[in-house]
PDB file of C-alpha atoms in Angstrom:
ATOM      1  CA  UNK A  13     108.337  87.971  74.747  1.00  0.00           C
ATOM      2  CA  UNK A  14     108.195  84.114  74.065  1.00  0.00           C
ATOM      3  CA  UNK A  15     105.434  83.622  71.364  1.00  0.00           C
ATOM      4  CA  UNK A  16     104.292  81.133  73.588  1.00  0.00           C
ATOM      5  CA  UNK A  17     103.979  83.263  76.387  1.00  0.00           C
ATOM      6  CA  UNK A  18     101.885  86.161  74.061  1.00  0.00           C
ATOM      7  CA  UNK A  19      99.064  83.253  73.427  1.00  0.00           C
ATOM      8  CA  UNK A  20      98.703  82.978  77.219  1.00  0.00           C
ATOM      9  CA  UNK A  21      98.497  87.159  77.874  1.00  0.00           C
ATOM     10  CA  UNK A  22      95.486  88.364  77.631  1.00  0.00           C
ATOM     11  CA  UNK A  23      96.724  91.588  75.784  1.00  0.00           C
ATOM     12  CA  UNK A  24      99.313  89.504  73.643  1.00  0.00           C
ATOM     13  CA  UNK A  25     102.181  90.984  76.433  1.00  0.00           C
ATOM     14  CA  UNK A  26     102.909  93.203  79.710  1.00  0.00           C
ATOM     15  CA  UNK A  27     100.705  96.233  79.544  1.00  0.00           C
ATOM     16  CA  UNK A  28     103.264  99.510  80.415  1.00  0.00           C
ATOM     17  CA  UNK A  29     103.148 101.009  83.938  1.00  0.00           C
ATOM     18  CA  UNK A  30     101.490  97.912  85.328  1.00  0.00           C
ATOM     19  CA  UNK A  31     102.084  95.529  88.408  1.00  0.00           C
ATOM     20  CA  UNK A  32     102.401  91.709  87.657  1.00  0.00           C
ATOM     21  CA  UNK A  33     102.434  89.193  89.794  1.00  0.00           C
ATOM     22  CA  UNK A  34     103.865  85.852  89.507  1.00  0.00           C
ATOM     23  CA  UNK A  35     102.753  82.817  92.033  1.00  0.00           C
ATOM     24  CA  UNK A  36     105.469  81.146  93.950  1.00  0.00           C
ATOM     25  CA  UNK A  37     108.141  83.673  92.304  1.00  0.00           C
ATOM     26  CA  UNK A  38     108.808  80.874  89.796  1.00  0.00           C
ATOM     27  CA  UNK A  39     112.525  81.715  88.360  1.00  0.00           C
ATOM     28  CA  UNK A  40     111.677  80.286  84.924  1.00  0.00           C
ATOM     29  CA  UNK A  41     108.343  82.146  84.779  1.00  0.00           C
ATOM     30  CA  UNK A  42     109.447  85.437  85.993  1.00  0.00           C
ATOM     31  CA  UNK A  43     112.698  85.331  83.545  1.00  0.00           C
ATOM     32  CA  UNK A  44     110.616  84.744  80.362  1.00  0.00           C
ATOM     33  CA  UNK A  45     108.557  87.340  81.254  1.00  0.00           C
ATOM     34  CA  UNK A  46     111.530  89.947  81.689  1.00  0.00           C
ATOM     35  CA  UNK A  47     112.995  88.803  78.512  1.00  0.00           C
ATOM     36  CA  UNK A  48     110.158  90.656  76.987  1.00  0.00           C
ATOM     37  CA  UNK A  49     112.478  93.726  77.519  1.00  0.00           C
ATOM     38  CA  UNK A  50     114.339  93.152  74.504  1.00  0.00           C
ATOM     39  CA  UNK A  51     110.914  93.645  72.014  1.00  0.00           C
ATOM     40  CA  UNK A  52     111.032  97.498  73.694  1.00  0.00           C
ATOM     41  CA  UNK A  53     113.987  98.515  71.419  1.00  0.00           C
ATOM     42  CA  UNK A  54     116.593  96.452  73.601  1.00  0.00           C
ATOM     43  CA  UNK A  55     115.480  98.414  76.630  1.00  0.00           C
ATOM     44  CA  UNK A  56     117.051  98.119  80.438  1.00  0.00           C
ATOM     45  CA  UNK A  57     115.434  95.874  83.207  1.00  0.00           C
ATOM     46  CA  UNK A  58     116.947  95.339  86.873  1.00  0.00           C
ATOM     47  CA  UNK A  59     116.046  92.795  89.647  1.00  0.00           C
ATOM     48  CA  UNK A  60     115.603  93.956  93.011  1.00  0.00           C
ATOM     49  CA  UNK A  61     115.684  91.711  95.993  1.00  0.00           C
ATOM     50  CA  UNK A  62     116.817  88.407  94.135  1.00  0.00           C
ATOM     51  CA  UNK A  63     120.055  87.705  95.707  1.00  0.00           C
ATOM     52  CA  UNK A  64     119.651  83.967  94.012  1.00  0.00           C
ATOM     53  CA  UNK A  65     118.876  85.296  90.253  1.00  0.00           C
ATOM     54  CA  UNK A  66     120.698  83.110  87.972  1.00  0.00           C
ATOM     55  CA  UNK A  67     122.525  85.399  85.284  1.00  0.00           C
ATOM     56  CA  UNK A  68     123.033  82.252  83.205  1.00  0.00           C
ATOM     57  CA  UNK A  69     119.747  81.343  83.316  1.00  0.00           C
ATOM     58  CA  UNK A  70     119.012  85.026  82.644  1.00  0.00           C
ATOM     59  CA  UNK A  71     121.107  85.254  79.521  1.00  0.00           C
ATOM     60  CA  UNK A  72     119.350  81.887  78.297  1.00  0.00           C
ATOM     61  CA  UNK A  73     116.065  83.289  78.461  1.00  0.00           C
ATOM     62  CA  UNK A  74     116.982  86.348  76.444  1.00  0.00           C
ATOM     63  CA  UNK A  75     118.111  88.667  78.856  1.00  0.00           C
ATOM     64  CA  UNK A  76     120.890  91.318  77.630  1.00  0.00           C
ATOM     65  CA  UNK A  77     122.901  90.850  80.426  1.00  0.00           C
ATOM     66  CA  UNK A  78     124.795  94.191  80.035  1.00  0.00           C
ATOM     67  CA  UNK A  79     121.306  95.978  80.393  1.00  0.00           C
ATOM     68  CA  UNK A  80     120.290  94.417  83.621  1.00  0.00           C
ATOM     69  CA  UNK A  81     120.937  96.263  86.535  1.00  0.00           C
ATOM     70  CA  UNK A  82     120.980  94.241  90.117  1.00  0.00           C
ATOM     71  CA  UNK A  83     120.044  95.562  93.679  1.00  0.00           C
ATOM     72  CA  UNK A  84     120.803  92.056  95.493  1.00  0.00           C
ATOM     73  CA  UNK A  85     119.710  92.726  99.095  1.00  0.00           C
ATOM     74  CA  UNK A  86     117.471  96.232  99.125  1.00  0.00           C
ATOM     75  CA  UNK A  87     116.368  95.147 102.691  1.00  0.00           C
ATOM     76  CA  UNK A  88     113.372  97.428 104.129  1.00  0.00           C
ATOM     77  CA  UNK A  89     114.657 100.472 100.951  1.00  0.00           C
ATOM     78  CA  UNK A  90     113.288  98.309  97.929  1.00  0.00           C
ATOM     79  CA  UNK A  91     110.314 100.894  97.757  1.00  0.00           C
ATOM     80  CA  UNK A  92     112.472 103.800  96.968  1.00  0.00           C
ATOM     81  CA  UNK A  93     114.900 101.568  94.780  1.00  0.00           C
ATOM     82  CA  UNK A  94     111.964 100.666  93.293  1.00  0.00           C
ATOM     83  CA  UNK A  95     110.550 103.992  92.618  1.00  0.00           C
ATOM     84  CA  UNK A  96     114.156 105.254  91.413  1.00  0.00           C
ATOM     85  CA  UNK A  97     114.641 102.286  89.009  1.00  0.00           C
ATOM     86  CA  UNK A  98     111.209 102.888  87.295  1.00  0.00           C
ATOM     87  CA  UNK A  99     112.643 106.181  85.580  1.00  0.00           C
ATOM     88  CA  UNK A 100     115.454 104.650  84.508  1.00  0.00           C
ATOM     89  CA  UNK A 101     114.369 101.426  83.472  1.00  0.00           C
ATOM     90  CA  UNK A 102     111.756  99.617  81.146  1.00  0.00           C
ATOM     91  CA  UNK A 103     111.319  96.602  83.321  1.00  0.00           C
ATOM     92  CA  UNK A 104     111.667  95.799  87.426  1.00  0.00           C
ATOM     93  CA  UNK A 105     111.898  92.303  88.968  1.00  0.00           C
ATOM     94  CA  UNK A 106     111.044  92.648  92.400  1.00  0.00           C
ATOM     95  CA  UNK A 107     110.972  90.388  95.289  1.00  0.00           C
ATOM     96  CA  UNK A 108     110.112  93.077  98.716  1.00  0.00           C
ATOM     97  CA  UNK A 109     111.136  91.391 101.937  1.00  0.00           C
ATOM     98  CA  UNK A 110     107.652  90.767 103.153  1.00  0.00           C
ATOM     99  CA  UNK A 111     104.333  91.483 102.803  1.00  0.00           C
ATOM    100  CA  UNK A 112     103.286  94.282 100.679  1.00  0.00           C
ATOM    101  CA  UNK A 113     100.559  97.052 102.366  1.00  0.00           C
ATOM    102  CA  UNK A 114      97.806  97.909  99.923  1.00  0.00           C
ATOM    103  CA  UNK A 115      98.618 101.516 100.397  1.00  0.00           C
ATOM    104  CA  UNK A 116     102.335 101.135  99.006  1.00  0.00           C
ATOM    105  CA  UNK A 117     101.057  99.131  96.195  1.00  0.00           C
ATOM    106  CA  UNK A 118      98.868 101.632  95.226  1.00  0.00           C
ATOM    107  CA  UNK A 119     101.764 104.349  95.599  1.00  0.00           C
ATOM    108  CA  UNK A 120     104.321 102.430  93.628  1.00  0.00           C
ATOM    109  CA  UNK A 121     101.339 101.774  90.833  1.00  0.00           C
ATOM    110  CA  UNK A 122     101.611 105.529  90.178  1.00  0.00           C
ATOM    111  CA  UNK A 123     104.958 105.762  89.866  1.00  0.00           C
ATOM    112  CA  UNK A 124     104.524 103.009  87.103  1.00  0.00           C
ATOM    113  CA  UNK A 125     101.623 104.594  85.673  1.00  0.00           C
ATOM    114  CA  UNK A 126     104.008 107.939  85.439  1.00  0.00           C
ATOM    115  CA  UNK A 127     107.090 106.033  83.930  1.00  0.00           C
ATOM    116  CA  UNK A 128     105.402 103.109  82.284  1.00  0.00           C
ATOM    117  CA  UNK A 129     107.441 100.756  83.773  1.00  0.00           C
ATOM    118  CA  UNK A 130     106.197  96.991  84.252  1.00  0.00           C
ATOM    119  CA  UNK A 131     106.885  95.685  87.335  1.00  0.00           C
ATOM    120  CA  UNK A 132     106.839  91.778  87.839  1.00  0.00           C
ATOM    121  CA  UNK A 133     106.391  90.572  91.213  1.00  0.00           C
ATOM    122  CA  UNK A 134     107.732  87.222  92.837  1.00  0.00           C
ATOM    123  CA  UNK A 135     105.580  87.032  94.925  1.00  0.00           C
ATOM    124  CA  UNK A 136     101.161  88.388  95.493  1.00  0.00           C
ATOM    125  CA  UNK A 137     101.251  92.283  94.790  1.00  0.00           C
ATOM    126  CA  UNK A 138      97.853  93.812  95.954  1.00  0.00           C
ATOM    127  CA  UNK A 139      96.047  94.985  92.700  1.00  0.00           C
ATOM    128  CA  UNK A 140      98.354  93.024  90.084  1.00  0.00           C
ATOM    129  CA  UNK A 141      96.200  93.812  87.246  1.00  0.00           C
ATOM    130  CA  UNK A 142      97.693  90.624  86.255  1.00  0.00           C
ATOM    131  CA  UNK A 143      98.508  86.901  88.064  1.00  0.00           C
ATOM    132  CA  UNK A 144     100.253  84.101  86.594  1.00  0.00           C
ATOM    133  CA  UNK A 145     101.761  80.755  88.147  1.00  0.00           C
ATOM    134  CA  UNK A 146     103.164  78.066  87.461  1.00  0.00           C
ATOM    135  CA  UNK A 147      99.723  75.111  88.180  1.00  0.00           C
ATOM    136  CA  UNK A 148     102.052  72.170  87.733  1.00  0.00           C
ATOM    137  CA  UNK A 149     105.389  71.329  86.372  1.00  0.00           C
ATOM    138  CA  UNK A 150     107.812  68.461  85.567  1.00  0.00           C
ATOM    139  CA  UNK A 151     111.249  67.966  85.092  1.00  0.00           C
ATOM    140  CA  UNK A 152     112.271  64.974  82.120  1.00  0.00           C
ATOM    141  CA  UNK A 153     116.061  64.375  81.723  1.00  0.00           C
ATOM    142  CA  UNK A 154     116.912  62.438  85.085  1.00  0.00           C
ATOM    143  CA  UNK A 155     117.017  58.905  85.298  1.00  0.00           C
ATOM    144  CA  UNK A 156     117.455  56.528  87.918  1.00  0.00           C
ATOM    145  CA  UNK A 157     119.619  59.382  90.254  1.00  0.00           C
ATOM    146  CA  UNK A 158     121.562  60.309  86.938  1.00  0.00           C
ATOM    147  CA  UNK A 159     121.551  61.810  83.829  1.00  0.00           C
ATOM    148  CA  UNK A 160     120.606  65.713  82.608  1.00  0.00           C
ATOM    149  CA  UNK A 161     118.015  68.281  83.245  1.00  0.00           C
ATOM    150  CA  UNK A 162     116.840  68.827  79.274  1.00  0.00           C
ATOM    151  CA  UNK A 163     113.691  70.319  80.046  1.00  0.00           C
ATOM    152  CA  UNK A 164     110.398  70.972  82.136  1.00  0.00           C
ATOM    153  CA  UNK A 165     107.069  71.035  81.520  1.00  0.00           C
ATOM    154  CA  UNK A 166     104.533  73.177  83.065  1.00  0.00           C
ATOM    155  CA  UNK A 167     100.795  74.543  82.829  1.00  0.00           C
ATOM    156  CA  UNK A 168     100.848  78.007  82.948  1.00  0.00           C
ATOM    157  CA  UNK A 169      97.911  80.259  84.482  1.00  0.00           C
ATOM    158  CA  UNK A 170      97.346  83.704  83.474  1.00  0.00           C
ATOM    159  CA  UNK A 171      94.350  85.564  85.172  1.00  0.00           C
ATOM    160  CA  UNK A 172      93.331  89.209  86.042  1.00  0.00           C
ATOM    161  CA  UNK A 173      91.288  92.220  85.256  1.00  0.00           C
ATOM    162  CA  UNK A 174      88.629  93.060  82.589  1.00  0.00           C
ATOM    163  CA  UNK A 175      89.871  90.981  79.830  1.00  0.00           C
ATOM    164  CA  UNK A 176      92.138  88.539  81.485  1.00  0.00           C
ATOM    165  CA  UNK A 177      89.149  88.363  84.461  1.00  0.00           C
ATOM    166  CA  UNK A 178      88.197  84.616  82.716  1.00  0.00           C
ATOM    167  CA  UNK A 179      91.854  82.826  83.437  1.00  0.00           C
ATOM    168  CA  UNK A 180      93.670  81.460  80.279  1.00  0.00           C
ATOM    169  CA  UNK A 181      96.218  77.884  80.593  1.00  0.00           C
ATOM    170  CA  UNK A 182      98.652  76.863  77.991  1.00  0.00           C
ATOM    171  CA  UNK A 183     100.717  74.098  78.574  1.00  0.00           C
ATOM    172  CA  UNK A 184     104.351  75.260  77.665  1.00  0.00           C
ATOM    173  CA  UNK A 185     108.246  73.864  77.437  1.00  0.00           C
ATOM    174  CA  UNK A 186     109.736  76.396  79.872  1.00  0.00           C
ATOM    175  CA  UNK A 187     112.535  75.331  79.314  1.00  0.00           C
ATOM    176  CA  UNK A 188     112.762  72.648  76.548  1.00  0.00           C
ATOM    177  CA  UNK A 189     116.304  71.077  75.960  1.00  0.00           C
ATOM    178  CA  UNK A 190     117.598  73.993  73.883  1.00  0.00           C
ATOM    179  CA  UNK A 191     116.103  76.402  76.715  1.00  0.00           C
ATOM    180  CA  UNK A 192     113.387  78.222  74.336  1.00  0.00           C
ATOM    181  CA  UNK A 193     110.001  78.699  75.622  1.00  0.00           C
ATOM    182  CA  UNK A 194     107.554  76.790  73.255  1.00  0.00           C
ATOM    183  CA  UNK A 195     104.205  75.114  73.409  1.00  0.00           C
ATOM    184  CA  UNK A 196     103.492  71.336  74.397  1.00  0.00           C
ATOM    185  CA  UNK A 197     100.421  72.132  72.637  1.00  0.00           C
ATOM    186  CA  UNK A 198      99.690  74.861  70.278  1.00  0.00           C
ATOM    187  CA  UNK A 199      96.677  76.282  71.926  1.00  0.00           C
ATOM    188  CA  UNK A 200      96.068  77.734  75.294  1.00  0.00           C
ATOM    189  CA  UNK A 201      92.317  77.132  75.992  1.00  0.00           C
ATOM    190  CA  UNK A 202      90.030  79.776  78.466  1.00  0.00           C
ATOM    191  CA  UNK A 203      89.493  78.417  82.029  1.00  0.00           C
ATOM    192  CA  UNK A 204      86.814  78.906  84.523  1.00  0.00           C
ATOM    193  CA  UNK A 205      87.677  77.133  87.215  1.00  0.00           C
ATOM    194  CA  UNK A 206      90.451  78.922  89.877  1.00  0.00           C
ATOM    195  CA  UNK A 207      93.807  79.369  89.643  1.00  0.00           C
ATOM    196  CA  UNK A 208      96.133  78.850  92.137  1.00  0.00           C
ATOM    197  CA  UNK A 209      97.462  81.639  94.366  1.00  0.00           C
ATOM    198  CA  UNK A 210      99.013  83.890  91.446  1.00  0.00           C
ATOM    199  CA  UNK A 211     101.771  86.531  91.340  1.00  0.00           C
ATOM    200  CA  UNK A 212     103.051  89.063  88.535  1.00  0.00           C
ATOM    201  CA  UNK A 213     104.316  89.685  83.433  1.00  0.00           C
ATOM    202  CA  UNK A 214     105.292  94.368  78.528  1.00  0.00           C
ATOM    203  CA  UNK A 215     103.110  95.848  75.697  1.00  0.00           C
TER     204      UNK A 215
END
């Protein structure tokens, strides 16, 4: 996990055999968040339902590519390829091909309680102990219709249950021209005003 990322967690990192969900299913967001993975001993992740996953971009973030498994197109079966992956894997990226009924979400949650599995969401998950988004980003490289992506800026919002009930922000590089995750600012700050629809981030 991006140091950057564990000031904005409210327990420093993705709690095991919990649901995340991450607003918008931002592809930067939701890859920094997997790359977390490699802190659990180089463990496996896969990414279910995300035909459009960049592998590059994957690899850049700090996925091991050879430990990433890939369901591309799941269709109406991504609950049991869900619920098989989670004993086999440390980490899930999910994106289900609609909306989610509370009473699967609270199925799946105890299979990831059982196999302590995080499972982030692109996309709202009903009872995501945890939400982040993406509140506002920009893009700096382009000029005048030419030039080079070399980085975006965004505001980051983290908000959930019993400790993370309050909402953190921290403004982050995700990616900056080297494609690290780092602060724009050192320090995330607590927020009480609300976040924007959220979606789902492991300890």
């Amino acid at each position: 996990m991006p140091p950057a990322l564990r000031e904005v967690l409210p327990d420093g990192g993705l709690r095991r055999g919990t649901a995340v969900s991450v607003a918008g299913g931002d592809a930067g967001l939701l890859l920094a968040l997997a790359a977390g993975v490699r802190d659990a001993g180089g463990g496996w992740a896969a990414a279910v339902g995300l035909p459009d996953l960049g592998l590059a971009a994957a690899e850049g973030y700090g996925l091991d590519l050879r430990r990433l498994l890939v369901a591309d197109d799941p269709g109406q079966h991504w609950p049991e390829v869900v619920s098989v992956l989670a004993g086999a894997v440390e980490l899930i990226m999910l994106r289900p091909d609609g909306p989610v009924p509370p009473k699967l979400a609270t199925r799946l949650a105890a299979v990831l309680r059982r196999s302590g599995c995080v499972l982030l969401v692109a996309g709202p998950w009903p009872g995501a102990v945890l939400r982040l988004g993406v509140r506002s980003g920009r893009w700096f490289g382009l000029g005048d219709g030419h030039g080079q992506l070399a980085g975006r800026q965004v505001e980051v919002v983290a908000e959930g249950r019993g400790s993370a009930v309050r909402g953190r922000t921290a403004r982050l590089w995700l990616p900056d021209e080297n494609g690290a995750v780092r602060p724009v600012r050192e320090q995330s700050r607590s927020v009480t005003e609300p976040a924007v629809p959220l979606v789902a981030a492991v300890v």
